[in-house]
């Protein structure tokens, strides 16, 4: 099970927000845990994807240098720290897990948390 522990909300441009995701009933070591987002009317895209065992971490180009992923394995929790937020970051954000698949392909993720809306005002 994947559950979003901290929701989104409304934030001013240039502000920061941290999302958290709690993983239960799954092997953290065997799963890639990643963050996706989907703006209204647009395709879901990978924001920050972390391979199993922390093998690799990838960021979508538009968030490089602004977003960062971290984790607390003892709490089975992963985080997405979002800094210098821009209006174009407005979207519903999701955390997800997969045991096997293409890291940035949302269709390969079988476990999804509830989405949370992040709205960035100008």
PDB file of C-alpha atoms in Angstrom:
ATOM      1  CA  UNK A   1       0.000   0.000   0.000  1.00  0.00           C
ATOM      2  CA  UNK A   2       1.123   3.518  -0.802  1.00  0.00           C
ATOM      3  CA  UNK A   3      -0.345   6.429   1.092  1.00  0.00           C
ATOM      4  CA  UNK A   4       0.326  10.103   0.769  1.00  0.00           C
ATOM      5  CA  UNK A   5       1.066  11.307   4.270  1.00  0.00           C
ATOM      6  CA  UNK A   6       1.307  15.029   3.663  1.00  0.00           C
ATOM      7  CA  UNK A   7      -0.979  16.793   1.282  1.00  0.00           C
ATOM      8  CA  UNK A   8      -0.443  19.653  -1.036  1.00  0.00           C
ATOM      9  CA  UNK A   9      -2.192  22.950  -1.068  1.00  0.00           C
ATOM     10  CA  UNK A  10      -1.869  26.492  -2.267  1.00  0.00           C
ATOM     11  CA  UNK A  11       1.554  28.076  -2.277  1.00  0.00           C
ATOM     12  CA  UNK A  12       2.965  31.276  -3.661  1.00  0.00           C
ATOM     13  CA  UNK A  13       5.432  31.213  -6.507  1.00  0.00           C
ATOM     14  CA  UNK A  14       8.924  30.865  -5.137  1.00  0.00           C
ATOM     15  CA  UNK A  15       7.691  29.026  -2.088  1.00  0.00           C
ATOM     16  CA  UNK A  16       8.389  25.514  -0.888  1.00  0.00           C
ATOM     17  CA  UNK A  17       6.399  22.450  -0.034  1.00  0.00           C
ATOM     18  CA  UNK A  18       7.227  18.938   1.107  1.00  0.00           C
ATOM     19  CA  UNK A  19       5.190  15.888   0.286  1.00  0.00           C
ATOM     20  CA  UNK A  20       5.526  12.589   2.086  1.00  0.00           C
ATOM     21  CA  UNK A  21       4.534   9.076   1.153  1.00  0.00           C
ATOM     22  CA  UNK A  22       4.308   6.087   3.468  1.00  0.00           C
ATOM     23  CA  UNK A  23       4.916   2.618   2.090  1.00  0.00           C
ATOM     24  CA  UNK A  24       3.427  -0.423   3.796  1.00  0.00           C
ATOM     25  CA  UNK A  25       3.040  -4.059   2.884  1.00  0.00           C
ATOM     26  CA  UNK A  26       5.712  -3.739   0.238  1.00  0.00           C
ATOM     27  CA  UNK A  27       9.410  -4.369   0.142  1.00  0.00           C
ATOM     28  CA  UNK A  28      11.147  -1.039   0.010  1.00  0.00           C
ATOM     29  CA  UNK A  29      14.324  -2.662  -1.235  1.00  0.00           C
ATOM     30  CA  UNK A  30      12.562  -4.367  -4.110  1.00  0.00           C
ATOM     31  CA  UNK A  31      10.473  -1.431  -5.246  1.00  0.00           C
ATOM     32  CA  UNK A  32      11.155   1.708  -7.141  1.00  0.00           C
ATOM     33  CA  UNK A  33       9.441   4.559  -5.334  1.00  0.00           C
ATOM     34  CA  UNK A  34       8.731   7.557  -7.494  1.00  0.00           C
ATOM     35  CA  UNK A  35       6.808  10.777  -7.761  1.00  0.00           C
ATOM     36  CA  UNK A  36       4.537  11.714 -10.630  1.00  0.00           C
ATOM     37  CA  UNK A  37       2.340  14.663 -11.391  1.00  0.00           C
ATOM     38  CA  UNK A  38      -0.527  15.385 -13.704  1.00  0.00           C
ATOM     39  CA  UNK A  39      -1.827  18.781 -14.653  1.00  0.00           C
ATOM     40  CA  UNK A  40      -5.452  19.079 -15.778  1.00  0.00           C
ATOM     41  CA  UNK A  41      -5.824  17.848 -19.324  1.00  0.00           C
ATOM     42  CA  UNK A  42      -2.219  16.725 -19.536  1.00  0.00           C
ATOM     43  CA  UNK A  43      -0.414  13.418 -19.362  1.00  0.00           C
ATOM     44  CA  UNK A  44       0.982  12.100 -16.141  1.00  0.00           C
ATOM     45  CA  UNK A  45       4.706  12.646 -16.011  1.00  0.00           C
ATOM     46  CA  UNK A  46       7.513  11.438 -13.848  1.00  0.00           C
ATOM     47  CA  UNK A  47       8.843  14.112 -11.537  1.00  0.00           C
ATOM     48  CA  UNK A  48      11.424  12.229  -9.549  1.00  0.00           C
ATOM     49  CA  UNK A  49      11.929   8.495  -9.873  1.00  0.00           C
ATOM     50  CA  UNK A  50      14.105   6.390  -7.608  1.00  0.00           C
ATOM     51  CA  UNK A  51      15.085   2.877  -8.567  1.00  0.00           C
ATOM     52  CA  UNK A  52      14.986  -0.089  -6.265  1.00  0.00           C
ATOM     53  CA  UNK A  53      17.616  -0.099  -3.544  1.00  0.00           C
ATOM     54  CA  UNK A  54      18.260   3.544  -4.320  1.00  0.00           C
ATOM     55  CA  UNK A  55      20.115   2.448  -7.399  1.00  0.00           C
ATOM     56  CA  UNK A  56      19.361   5.589  -9.341  1.00  0.00           C
ATOM     57  CA  UNK A  57      17.477   8.844  -9.072  1.00  0.00           C
ATOM     58  CA  UNK A  58      16.102  10.818 -11.990  1.00  0.00           C
ATOM     59  CA  UNK A  59      14.480  14.214 -12.105  1.00  0.00           C
ATOM     60  CA  UNK A  60      12.301  15.705 -14.764  1.00  0.00           C
ATOM     61  CA  UNK A  61      14.220  18.470 -16.493  1.00  0.00           C
ATOM     62  CA  UNK A  62      11.962  21.284 -15.400  1.00  0.00           C
ATOM     63  CA  UNK A  63      12.410  20.468 -11.703  1.00  0.00           C
ATOM     64  CA  UNK A  64      16.132  19.825 -11.634  1.00  0.00           C
ATOM     65  CA  UNK A  65      17.804  21.941  -9.029  1.00  0.00           C
ATOM     66  CA  UNK A  66      14.477  22.730  -7.387  1.00  0.00           C
ATOM     67  CA  UNK A  67      13.042  19.386  -6.285  1.00  0.00           C
ATOM     68  CA  UNK A  68      14.750  16.709  -4.241  1.00  0.00           C
ATOM     69  CA  UNK A  69      13.836  13.249  -3.049  1.00  0.00           C
ATOM     70  CA  UNK A  70      14.779  11.839   0.315  1.00  0.00           C
ATOM     71  CA  UNK A  71      13.694   8.926   2.446  1.00  0.00           C
ATOM     72  CA  UNK A  72      13.483   7.594   5.952  1.00  0.00           C
ATOM     73  CA  UNK A  73      13.740   3.850   5.596  1.00  0.00           C
ATOM     74  CA  UNK A  74      13.002   3.247   9.264  1.00  0.00           C
ATOM     75  CA  UNK A  75       9.617   4.871   8.741  1.00  0.00           C
ATOM     76  CA  UNK A  76       9.127   3.468   5.247  1.00  0.00           C
ATOM     77  CA  UNK A  77       8.604   7.010   4.115  1.00  0.00           C
ATOM     78  CA  UNK A  78       9.785   8.928   1.095  1.00  0.00           C
ATOM     79  CA  UNK A  79       9.667  12.666   0.608  1.00  0.00           C
ATOM     80  CA  UNK A  80       9.517  15.111  -2.220  1.00  0.00           C
ATOM     81  CA  UNK A  81      10.923  18.489  -1.306  1.00  0.00           C
ATOM     82  CA  UNK A  82       9.766  21.140  -3.735  1.00  0.00           C
ATOM     83  CA  UNK A  83      11.506  24.481  -3.743  1.00  0.00           C
ATOM     84  CA  UNK A  84      11.254  27.591  -5.878  1.00  0.00           C
ATOM     85  CA  UNK A  85       7.833  26.542  -6.999  1.00  0.00           C
ATOM     86  CA  UNK A  86       6.467  27.951 -10.209  1.00  0.00           C
ATOM     87  CA  UNK A  87       2.905  28.253 -11.493  1.00  0.00           C
ATOM     88  CA  UNK A  88       3.702  25.580 -14.061  1.00  0.00           C
ATOM     89  CA  UNK A  89       4.308  23.158 -11.205  1.00  0.00           C
ATOM     90  CA  UNK A  90       0.593  23.223 -10.496  1.00  0.00           C
ATOM     91  CA  UNK A  91      -0.658  19.656 -10.747  1.00  0.00           C
ATOM     92  CA  UNK A  92      -1.919  16.673  -8.841  1.00  0.00           C
ATOM     93  CA  UNK A  93       1.065  14.880  -7.381  1.00  0.00           C
ATOM     94  CA  UNK A  94       1.282  11.148  -6.761  1.00  0.00           C
ATOM     95  CA  UNK A  95       3.695   8.716  -5.216  1.00  0.00           C
ATOM     96  CA  UNK A  96       3.889   5.237  -6.633  1.00  0.00           C
ATOM     97  CA  UNK A  97       5.796   1.979  -6.378  1.00  0.00           C
ATOM     98  CA  UNK A  98       6.790  -0.756  -8.758  1.00  0.00           C
ATOM     99  CA  UNK A  99       8.687  -3.997  -8.435  1.00  0.00           C
ATOM    100  CA  UNK A 100       9.749  -4.039 -12.052  1.00  0.00           C
ATOM    101  CA  UNK A 101       9.355  -1.833 -15.069  1.00  0.00           C
ATOM    102  CA  UNK A 102      10.481   1.299 -16.808  1.00  0.00           C
ATOM    103  CA  UNK A 103      11.333   3.821 -14.169  1.00  0.00           C
ATOM    104  CA  UNK A 104       9.542   6.794 -15.710  1.00  0.00           C
ATOM    105  CA  UNK A 105       6.572   4.918 -17.133  1.00  0.00           C
ATOM    106  CA  UNK A 106       3.501   5.391 -14.935  1.00  0.00           C
ATOM    107  CA  UNK A 107       1.875   2.347 -16.519  1.00  0.00           C
ATOM    108  CA  UNK A 108       4.540   0.165 -14.922  1.00  0.00           C
ATOM    109  CA  UNK A 109       3.627   1.285 -11.424  1.00  0.00           C
ATOM    110  CA  UNK A 110       1.168  -0.978  -9.672  1.00  0.00           C
ATOM    111  CA  UNK A 111       0.844   0.771  -6.341  1.00  0.00           C
ATOM    112  CA  UNK A 112      -0.364   4.341  -6.132  1.00  0.00           C
ATOM    113  CA  UNK A 113      -1.012   6.736  -3.359  1.00  0.00           C
ATOM    114  CA  UNK A 114      -3.832   9.217  -3.427  1.00  0.00           C
ATOM    115  CA  UNK A 115      -3.060  12.271  -5.444  1.00  0.00           C
ATOM    116  CA  UNK A 116      -2.725  15.642  -3.819  1.00  0.00           C
ATOM    117  CA  UNK A 117      -3.250  18.932  -5.570  1.00  0.00           C
ATOM    118  CA  UNK A 118      -0.461  21.461  -5.487  1.00  0.00           C
ATOM    119  CA  UNK A 119      -1.464  24.882  -6.715  1.00  0.00           C
ATOM    120  CA  UNK A 120       1.160  27.542  -7.225  1.00  0.00           C
ATOM    121  CA  UNK A 121      -0.092  31.075  -7.608  1.00  0.00           C
ATOM    122  CA  UNK A 122       1.676  33.771  -9.556  1.00  0.00           C
TER     123      UNK A 122
END
